[in-house]
């Protein structure tokens, strides 16, 4: 099982447990767990509505690729520890991480 | 006032194809879109991506599909109002409608078709407390007419392509150009980033990196912006105009207030003809919802065809519609 914590827009935290080997992105898991995120582009790093801030465990994540960095650069509120949830795989790299939901709501 | 049979809100792929289906039944269309160009999500979000699920095209580039749709509807001479957002809808005594945009354009029509997709694309706004108070008074989210910025002190914010491009362009127009960006590098087109760094070296623009605009001040009109650097130091800069350029994001917008049945930002429709709970108003494409709805271009096209068969009775109340294949008569134009 892979465990990580999600902090929603109201600051409420919940720990999620996801079976290993599941081929999903963090965005897909968040949507499936009924978090209010738009994910307009369906995971193509084109909309930034899946923006998360990595409160803990940032260094363990694989580095962002160009498309993700390009998109993050267009956001007014991105921080150095911002990532796009759709570009993060749910695997051991996110184990123990804490992710705060930052993307816009409808 | 513009007069038409069907007023289509949204010039995305589904709104555009609805013109074709309406045209076959000799119904005229006027389209309104908040974006300055047609094509909806295809042109705004993913113009260069290939689409693989349009029948007859093993793959087609998104912008190409939009261009083809424009060519396909050309014989029906639709008219367009672009760069304006539909705000209000008023029912007339004879049951027809008058639609009005934020710029005051009004359209009289028999039928309203909402093909608004995910909603209006609106600028992403930075978190500055009194930003909205200064909108139109020095703060704008796009450069509509660069001449209005001639000899003015302009501050741009953002790190994407449009922030870079406008910085380069305005260097020759404005009295003073400052670009504020929160990181120390630009991910936009390397060519434009290089130009911006060169202009800064030559002293023709001010480049303020690793910083954010945190407050703005003025007496009725913008006069000053405060910039906070990464090390928390704050500097003030005199400015006549502030242009935050952080891209666009869709919001449902005014449609939410029209008395339509809405669930999770989508309009509920009857799947026999994609009509809404309000007579003479239809909703097609990504903006509607029904059991089993798929947000696909293909599904929107199908909805457009059924919608037109139903809308016909409002445009031609005394005529009976009998279904004919397009191949029978070719494409009848006006
Ligand atoms: C990255 C990405 C990839 C996709 N890939 C595919 C694919 O491969 N195949 C597929 O079938 N679909 C795909 N889609 C989905 C597809 O783009 C949508 O289904 C399609 O765009 C819906 O078309 P539409 O005309 O309903 O709405 P949109 O394309 O969203 O257009 C709606 C238009 O309405 C305008 N509007 C809204 N409200 C107002 C108002 N009040 N006043 C004025 N204008 C208004 C908006 O500005 C917008 O231009 C993809 C989507 C994305 C984001
Ligand atoms: S879902 Fe669009 S950028 Fe992640």
XYZ file of C-alpha atoms and ligand atoms in Angstrom:
497
model
C 0.000 0.000 0.000
C 1.152 3.534 -0.739
C 0.157 6.116 1.826
C 0.055 9.865 1.406
C -1.885 12.793 2.811
C -4.115 15.260 1.033
C -4.940 18.658 2.440
C -8.028 20.182 0.827
C -8.729 23.872 0.273
C -10.181 24.218 3.786
C -7.031 22.823 5.373
C -8.623 19.489 6.234
C -6.276 16.519 5.955
C -7.018 12.949 4.944
C -4.634 10.044 4.482
C -5.191 7.953 1.373
C -4.022 4.376 0.938
C -3.613 3.138 -2.602
C -2.511 -0.359 -3.666
C 0.942 -0.542 -5.190
C 1.312 -1.095 -8.913
C -1.786 0.905 -9.772
C -1.153 2.775 -12.965
C -2.823 6.070 -12.064
C -1.716 9.659 -11.657
C -2.267 11.553 -8.430
C -4.870 13.655 -10.299
C -6.842 10.521 -11.217
C -6.733 9.277 -7.639
C -7.900 12.666 -6.347
C -10.812 12.712 -8.768
C -11.716 9.141 -7.907
C -11.628 10.085 -4.214
C -14.196 12.831 -4.911
C -11.893 15.773 -4.377
C -13.129 18.880 -6.098
C -10.582 19.313 -8.856
C -11.449 20.197 -12.417
C -8.665 18.471 -14.388
C -10.065 20.100 -17.508
C -7.424 18.752 -19.883
C -7.643 15.194 -18.606
C -4.014 15.000 -17.565
C -2.136 16.582 -20.453
C -0.365 19.283 -18.395
C -2.387 21.854 -20.317
C -4.808 23.347 -17.804
C -3.103 23.478 -14.386
C -6.426 22.919 -12.627
C -4.779 19.946 -10.855
C -2.139 22.187 -9.219
C -0.916 20.866 -5.851
C 1.645 22.194 -3.417
C 3.926 19.543 -1.985
C 4.095 20.306 1.738
C 6.185 17.221 2.544
C 8.155 14.833 0.365
C 8.981 17.205 -2.503
C 12.546 15.969 -2.958
C 11.518 12.343 -3.344
C 9.410 13.116 -6.429
C 10.789 12.680 -9.930
C 11.678 16.091 -11.365
C 9.065 17.916 -13.424
C 9.405 17.682 -17.179
C 9.282 20.615 -19.581
C 5.525 20.559 -20.247
C 4.781 20.650 -16.515
C 7.281 23.423 -15.818
C 5.925 25.452 -18.756
C 2.409 25.211 -17.367
C 3.406 25.976 -13.779
C 5.196 29.058 -15.037
C 1.941 30.549 -16.281
C 0.278 30.361 -12.846
C 0.039 33.452 -10.668
C 0.198 31.445 -7.435
C 2.707 28.665 -8.076
C 5.496 28.218 -5.538
C 8.830 26.428 -5.871
C 7.151 23.355 -4.338
C 4.219 23.338 -6.760
C 3.493 20.360 -9.018
C 0.723 19.239 -11.357
C -1.024 16.231 -9.851
C -1.629 14.744 -13.301
C 2.106 14.475 -13.883
C 2.795 12.543 -10.664
C 2.501 8.763 -10.718
C 1.061 7.093 -7.650
C 4.099 4.965 -6.735
C 6.706 4.769 -3.986
C 7.978 8.268 -4.845
C 4.891 9.832 -3.259
C 4.864 7.539 -0.191
C 4.528 9.670 2.941
C 4.031 12.890 0.968
C 1.641 15.680 1.932
C -0.126 17.414 -0.954
C -2.226 20.531 -0.678
C -4.874 21.095 -3.366
C -4.345 24.474 -5.010
C -6.078 24.310 -8.432
C -9.034 26.548 -9.199
C -12.575 25.388 -8.553
C -15.390 25.950 -11.082
C -29.790 44.938 -33.214
C -28.716 41.734 -34.948
C -31.636 39.543 -36.030
C -31.303 35.829 -36.632
C -33.184 32.545 -36.285
C -30.833 30.821 -33.858
C -28.362 32.529 -31.570
C -25.575 30.138 -30.602
C -23.616 30.922 -27.461
C -20.137 29.477 -27.902
C -18.174 29.058 -31.130
C -16.438 25.834 -30.128
C -16.603 22.813 -32.471
C -20.142 21.962 -31.391
C -21.491 25.497 -31.851
C -19.837 25.647 -35.266
C -21.266 22.328 -36.438
C -24.724 23.380 -35.232
C -24.576 26.108 -37.907
C -24.249 23.410 -40.551
C -27.145 21.354 -39.252
C -29.294 24.486 -38.896
C -28.302 25.646 -42.372
C -29.541 22.398 -43.927
C -32.965 23.275 -42.510
C -32.665 26.879 -43.723
C -32.255 28.342 -40.273
C -29.788 31.226 -39.942
C -27.321 31.433 -37.084
C -25.414 34.093 -35.219
C -22.612 32.930 -32.907
C -21.210 34.744 -29.891
C -17.984 33.818 -28.140
C -16.072 35.427 -25.315
C -12.785 34.450 -26.940
C -11.387 36.563 -29.755
C -11.214 33.481 -32.012
C -13.512 30.573 -32.886
C -12.745 26.958 -31.937
C -13.385 26.824 -28.179
C -11.129 24.442 -26.256
C -9.505 23.212 -29.470
C -8.081 26.592 -30.411
C -7.534 27.850 -26.876
C -6.089 24.832 -25.073
C -4.734 22.334 -27.588
C -4.496 23.752 -31.139
C -1.505 21.606 -32.105
C -2.664 18.279 -30.647
C -3.953 15.543 -32.932
C -7.491 14.236 -32.354
C -8.039 10.574 -33.200
C -11.764 10.047 -32.786
C -13.389 12.140 -35.488
C -15.034 9.723 -37.942
C -13.309 9.721 -41.300
C -10.101 11.244 -39.963
C -7.594 8.734 -38.568
C -5.932 11.801 -37.039
C -6.612 15.490 -37.353
C -4.892 18.436 -35.740
C -7.314 20.363 -33.474
C -6.905 23.709 -35.211
C -7.287 21.985 -38.585
C -10.620 20.538 -37.469
C -11.771 24.038 -36.504
C -10.610 25.427 -39.861
C -12.458 22.628 -41.663
C -15.638 23.308 -39.688
C -15.417 26.985 -40.683
C -15.085 25.930 -44.316
C -17.992 23.511 -43.986
C -20.366 26.189 -42.656
C -19.197 28.945 -45.002
C -22.091 28.368 -47.475
C -24.553 29.315 -44.718
C -22.905 32.683 -43.993
C -23.178 32.631 -40.220
C -22.406 35.901 -38.480
C -20.151 36.215 -35.443
C -19.662 38.406 -32.405
C -16.254 37.485 -30.975
C -14.477 38.712 -27.849
C -17.773 39.421 -26.076
C -19.395 37.482 -23.304
C -23.137 36.811 -23.271
C -24.574 38.303 -20.109
C -28.342 38.498 -20.275
C -31.260 36.808 -21.913
C -34.676 38.476 -22.097
C -37.883 36.797 -23.191
C -40.045 38.933 -25.541
C -43.857 39.096 -25.661
C -43.922 36.763 -28.702
C -41.723 34.194 -26.866
C -38.591 35.091 -28.862
C -35.423 36.262 -27.073
C -33.046 39.190 -26.981
C -29.525 38.287 -25.910
C -27.088 40.963 -24.769
C -23.320 40.839 -24.339
C -21.030 42.647 -21.900
C -20.177 45.111 -24.693
C -23.841 45.881 -25.319
C -24.277 43.902 -28.563
C -27.820 42.566 -28.758
C -29.209 39.747 -30.829
C -32.874 38.992 -31.460
C -33.575 35.313 -32.102
C -36.291 32.666 -32.030
C -34.145 29.975 -30.436
C -31.127 30.065 -28.123
C -28.552 27.291 -28.298
C -26.051 27.180 -25.478
C -22.869 25.515 -26.732
C -20.775 27.061 -24.006
C -18.486 24.087 -23.315
C -16.779 24.449 -19.962
C -17.941 28.041 -19.777
C -16.317 31.346 -20.556
C -12.569 31.448 -20.643
C -11.636 34.123 -18.140
C -8.232 35.449 -17.150
C -6.506 33.855 -14.171
C -6.083 36.590 -11.636
C -3.242 36.950 -9.157
C -4.117 37.268 -5.497
C -3.920 41.019 -5.019
C -6.444 42.354 -2.563
C -8.047 45.287 -4.386
C -7.258 44.137 -7.935
C -10.867 44.198 -9.137
C -11.338 47.754 -7.930
C -8.759 48.875 -10.490
C -10.064 46.838 -13.441
C -10.582 49.269 -16.313
C -8.731 51.868 -14.262
C -5.228 50.815 -15.140
C -5.599 47.047 -14.651
C -6.400 44.862 -17.682
C -5.801 41.187 -18.411
C -5.152 41.516 -22.119
C -3.727 44.109 -24.431
C -6.574 45.027 -26.754
C -5.070 48.153 -28.260
C -1.344 48.653 -27.653
C -1.638 52.286 -28.791
C -3.462 53.020 -25.539
C -0.231 52.155 -23.747
C 1.906 54.572 -25.741
C 4.142 56.659 -23.473
C 2.750 55.064 -20.343
C 4.496 53.260 -17.499
C 3.424 49.648 -17.918
C 3.993 46.753 -15.536
C 3.447 43.242 -16.863
C 3.314 40.146 -14.669
C 3.734 36.512 -15.715
C 6.266 34.157 -17.217
C 4.482 32.545 -20.138
C 4.668 33.320 -23.818
C 2.173 36.170 -23.819
C 3.989 37.989 -20.975
C 7.254 37.673 -22.905
C 5.780 38.642 -26.264
C 4.008 41.731 -24.946
C 7.089 42.821 -23.028
C 9.104 42.758 -26.245
C 6.369 44.511 -28.213
C 5.681 47.212 -25.646
C 9.389 48.026 -25.199
C 9.026 50.144 -28.354
C 5.652 51.649 -27.443
C 5.446 52.397 -23.733
C 7.479 54.964 -21.824
C 8.603 52.368 -19.312
C 8.100 48.596 -19.273
C 8.620 46.386 -16.232
C 8.163 42.634 -16.291
C 7.656 40.959 -12.920
C 8.056 37.187 -12.734
C 8.089 34.932 -9.712
C 10.992 32.729 -10.818
C 14.409 33.597 -12.242
C 14.026 31.868 -15.571
C 11.381 31.784 -18.281
C 9.895 28.600 -19.644
C 8.278 30.338 -22.615
C 9.721 30.169 -26.141
C 13.531 30.412 -25.629
C 13.728 32.947 -28.427
C 11.342 35.391 -26.697
C 13.019 34.812 -23.320
C 16.371 35.704 -24.873
C 14.934 38.894 -26.362
C 13.572 39.903 -22.952
C 16.955 39.335 -21.264
C 18.678 41.337 -24.038
C 16.241 44.246 -23.670
C 16.886 44.238 -19.923
C 20.660 44.295 -20.492
C 20.280 47.235 -22.843
C 18.285 49.013 -20.150
C 15.191 49.247 -22.350
C 12.989 47.337 -19.914
C 13.093 46.569 -16.195
C 13.154 42.902 -15.361
C 12.162 42.049 -11.799
C 12.677 38.336 -11.184
C 11.956 36.114 -8.172
C 9.251 38.593 -7.203
C 5.496 38.987 -7.076
C 3.228 41.993 -7.191
C 1.591 42.015 -3.777
C -0.410 45.212 -3.656
C -1.544 48.055 -5.878
C -2.426 51.608 -5.032
C -3.985 54.638 -6.641
C -6.563 57.312 -6.311
C -9.321 56.301 -8.750
C -6.675 55.101 -11.237
C -3.640 52.882 -10.754
C -0.566 54.848 -9.650
C 1.761 52.426 -7.932
C 2.478 48.714 -7.538
C 4.312 47.096 -4.637
C 6.598 44.222 -5.466
C 7.710 41.663 -2.912
C 10.928 39.793 -3.642
C 11.740 36.258 -2.554
C 13.784 37.654 0.361
C 10.559 39.458 1.475
C 11.921 42.944 0.698
C 9.270 45.260 -0.747
C 9.782 47.918 -3.400
C 7.302 50.351 -4.874
C 7.112 51.276 -8.497
C 5.139 54.071 -10.146
C 2.842 52.605 -12.811
C -0.045 53.722 -15.023
C -0.979 50.250 -16.200
C -0.742 46.744 -14.791
C -1.265 43.769 -17.068
C -1.244 40.385 -15.317
C -0.870 37.674 -17.991
C -1.446 34.286 -16.395
C -3.499 32.553 -19.050
C -7.196 31.737 -19.139
C -9.377 29.365 -17.219
C -13.020 28.435 -17.933
C -15.818 29.538 -15.603
C -19.546 28.851 -16.071
C -20.286 32.570 -15.798
C -23.643 34.298 -16.329
C -25.397 31.233 -17.794
C -25.696 29.976 -14.215
C -28.279 32.722 -13.493
C -30.748 32.038 -16.291
C -33.140 29.762 -14.435
C -31.876 26.601 -16.129
C -31.614 23.308 -14.278
C -27.935 22.993 -13.502
C -26.031 20.181 -11.839
C -22.280 20.413 -11.196
C -21.781 23.285 -13.659
C -23.622 21.481 -16.472
C -27.109 22.140 -17.875
C -29.557 19.258 -17.584
C -31.262 18.396 -20.888
C -33.851 16.073 -22.354
C -32.030 13.629 -24.625
C -34.803 13.475 -27.212
C -33.799 16.903 -28.490
C -31.284 18.395 -25.979
C -33.804 20.978 -24.859
C -33.461 22.520 -21.416
C -36.212 23.130 -18.862
C -36.807 26.547 -20.491
C -38.742 26.438 -23.765
C -36.723 27.497 -26.884
C -33.410 27.115 -25.077
C -31.227 24.125 -25.986
C -27.851 23.071 -24.584
C -25.406 20.972 -26.614
C -21.778 19.849 -26.265
C -19.697 19.831 -23.100
C -22.052 22.176 -21.262
C -24.951 19.740 -21.026
C -25.508 16.743 -18.827
C -27.692 13.646 -19.018
C -27.278 10.047 -17.910
C -24.321 8.576 -19.767
C -23.059 11.910 -21.130
C -19.594 11.791 -22.704
C -17.720 15.033 -23.207
C -16.603 14.268 -26.741
C -16.746 16.355 -29.895
C -18.511 13.490 -31.670
C -21.315 13.446 -29.085
C -21.739 17.215 -29.376
C -22.117 16.891 -33.153
C -24.884 14.322 -32.746
C -26.641 16.537 -30.203
C -26.460 19.467 -32.656
C -28.253 17.438 -35.349
C -31.115 16.391 -33.062
C -31.425 19.857 -31.573
C -31.947 21.416 -35.018
C -34.777 19.035 -35.914
C -36.560 20.172 -32.761
C -35.737 23.893 -33.024
C -37.256 24.002 -36.542
C -40.805 24.223 -35.188
C -40.038 27.524 -33.436
C -38.382 29.087 -36.478
C -40.983 27.790 -38.988
C -44.098 27.222 -36.877
C -46.296 26.653 -39.936
C -44.090 24.156 -41.739
C -43.798 20.452 -41.245
C -40.299 19.033 -41.278
C -39.665 15.816 -43.145
C -36.270 14.223 -42.789
C -34.057 14.120 -45.891
C -30.484 13.024 -46.364
C -28.098 15.811 -47.337
C -27.130 13.695 -50.349
C -30.654 14.088 -51.781
C -30.455 17.824 -52.450
C -26.818 18.667 -51.856
C -26.188 21.615 -49.570
C -28.954 24.177 -50.003
C -27.635 27.671 -49.264
C -29.461 30.902 -48.522
C -6.555 18.773 -23.877
C -7.885 18.295 -24.396
C -7.907 17.258 -25.307
C -9.139 16.807 -25.813
N -9.138 15.792 -26.736
C -10.318 15.384 -27.279
C -10.351 14.363 -28.266
O -9.326 13.805 -28.644
N -11.561 14.011 -28.782
C -12.726 14.615 -28.377
O -13.792 14.285 -28.893
N -12.722 15.577 -27.435
C -11.543 15.968 -26.881
N -11.543 16.941 -25.917
C -12.833 17.489 -25.489
C -13.324 18.503 -26.507
O -12.366 19.521 -26.663
C -14.658 19.057 -26.062
O -15.584 18.002 -25.987
C -15.168 20.094 -27.055
O -14.304 21.195 -27.139
C -16.550 20.575 -26.637
O -16.961 21.516 -27.577
P -18.023 22.632 -27.241
O -18.220 23.345 -28.525
O -19.155 22.007 -26.532
O -17.325 23.564 -26.153
P -15.972 24.406 -26.105
O -14.958 23.875 -27.041
O -15.606 24.485 -24.666
O -16.423 25.845 -26.601
C -17.311 26.614 -25.835
C -17.153 28.068 -26.159
O -18.209 28.789 -25.535
C -17.732 30.028 -25.119
N -18.618 30.550 -24.070
C -19.040 29.931 -22.938
N -19.876 30.720 -22.234
C -19.991 31.869 -22.944
C -20.699 33.098 -22.727
N -21.471 33.316 -21.657
N -20.544 34.084 -23.645
C -19.763 33.902 -24.744
N -19.088 32.774 -24.988
C -19.193 31.777 -24.110
C -16.320 29.730 -24.634
O -15.515 30.889 -24.698
C -15.864 28.664 -25.626
O -15.123 29.185 -26.691
C -10.336 17.393 -25.385
C -10.296 18.448 -24.466
C -9.090 18.908 -23.967
C -9.069 20.048 -23.007
S -5.270 17.856 -15.471
Fe -4.785 19.517 -16.717
S -2.819 20.029 -16.112
Fe -3.271 18.358 -14.891
